[in-house]
Amino acid sequence: MESSINQIPLQDIQARAPRSRFPSNVVYKVRENLVFRSKWAELNVAVGDLGTYIPIVLALTLSVDLNLGTTLIFTGVYNILTGAIYGVPMPVQPMKSIAAVAISNSAEFGVPEIMAAGICTGGILILLGVTGLMQFVYKLIPLSVVRGIQLSQGLSFAMTAVKYIRKVQDFSKSKSGGDRHWLGLDGLVLAIVCACFIIVVNGGGEEGSESEGDEFNLGGRERPRRRGLRQIVASLPSAFMVFLLGVILAFIRRPGVVHGFKFGPSSIEIVKISKHAWKEGFVKGAIPQLPLSVLNSVIAVCKLSSDLFPEKDFSASSISVSVGLMNIVGCWFGAMPCCHGAGGLAGQYKFGGRSGGCVALLGAAKMLLGLVLGSSLVMVLNQFPVGVLGVLLLFAGIELAMASRDMNTKEEAFVMLICAAVSLVGSSAALGFLCGIAVHLLLKLRNWRKDQPCPAVSV
């Protein structure tokens, strides 16, 4: 009697043999991460983060001659990769502290110093991520301190946005001019109308919206959906429409801008960094940027993503390595130092972002513009209505600040407010962080002493 194994054809045995499913699993995960949850909402959120991106990129391009085409190409690649890896609207934003140093001191802190600062910051973040120190810091820092940093960053964005709306801006010198006129293609009326439009469409957030149970009747059957005026208005891509309006107005303000377009990508070259540039970049750029990157680009992003996307689980080490790799690679070729940011994530979520597809779409658009127009695109950005840009930044900042509303006890709120106040007044997230940690420890010590039993008194 032959064994059963001999009765099975050879091709069936090969078919039943275990195969590695690694490639198929990766493809499936990437496809799931990039799929749009809602087409209009994801399209809308693709421009929800431009309120912080455009002003800084434009200022660096005008003040220190940053290669805009290279920056667009590399940040576009970053957007696509982060969207595919994380599956949430993970933003790619400029490193603000490094940008602030370059804009305020462009004569002594040029492109080589900027790139040296980005490479040094990225290298340290990779080291913290690979060794696991970043994950340890993430678990150690109290939530109230993180919320304080988020509150200060959100309010800082909102106050900057109001300044963009009220005052005429000179991004090349990072200065505000006189009051903005009420009328005109970049007037106060236009900004107010755009702000009201976004409020009417998006409201104050998702809380209080119609419950999912309303879609079913008592018998458990799904009710036919009726798209009334309110549902139609709520489905409009408000941020995308406002941004598109700004682009149209930019061409109307200066119709001859199209004649200055030079088609084709900018030349990509390796930046030559001298010993002096390494020193200046590390001391003046990397050291001030590191606390902000650790707190807002890694710790706060992990906390906020766990709040907004509880089903996702991102480690602080992964985010830290992601930020580090972006700068270790791109800065050698002149791309602007970049990071993730809680403000950008909050802004993307505010305008409807729920997947990595929206940031991948934004990345594809950046790459296309960088390859087709290169640095000549700066002429269009220079004519973009700053008041409209301020409106987009305003709602991104408000959404980030609203993440702090989950402080349930008075002590937690006290620590958060102390941290936020010091961060805003001192213009330093690191100083606010240290004060918040000190207050948190003092309160813990006070509560510990209060809980200790009183010694018995012998008579």
Short mmCIF file of C-alpha atoms in Angstrom, two decimals, residues 29-30 33-34 78-88 312 314 318 322 356:
data_model
loop_
_atom_site.label_atom_id
_atom_site.label_comp_id
_atom_site.label_asym_id
_atom_site.label_seq_id
_atom_site.Cartn_x
_atom_site.Cartn_y
_atom_site.Cartn_z
CA LYS A 29 0.08 47.52 4.05
CA VAL A 30 1.28 50.29 1.76
CA ASN A 33 -1.97 53.23 4.20
CA LEU A 34 -2.39 55.20 0.98
CA TYR A 78 9.45 62.58 2.16
CA ASN A 79 5.68 63.10 1.99
CA ILE A 80 5.13 60.03 -0.15
CA LEU A 81 7.32 57.77 1.99
CA THR A 82 5.86 58.90 5.33
CA GLY A 83 2.33 58.50 4.01
CA ALA A 84 3.10 54.98 2.81
CA ILE A 85 4.88 53.96 6.02
CA TYR A 86 2.64 55.46 8.71
CA GLY A 87 -0.78 55.56 7.04
CA VAL A 88 -1.76 58.86 8.70
CA LYS A 312 -2.14 53.19 15.07
CA PHE A 314 3.99 54.62 16.39
CA SER A 318 10.60 55.22 14.62
CA SER A 322 12.40 59.09 10.24
CA GLY A 356 -1.44 58.63 4.32
#
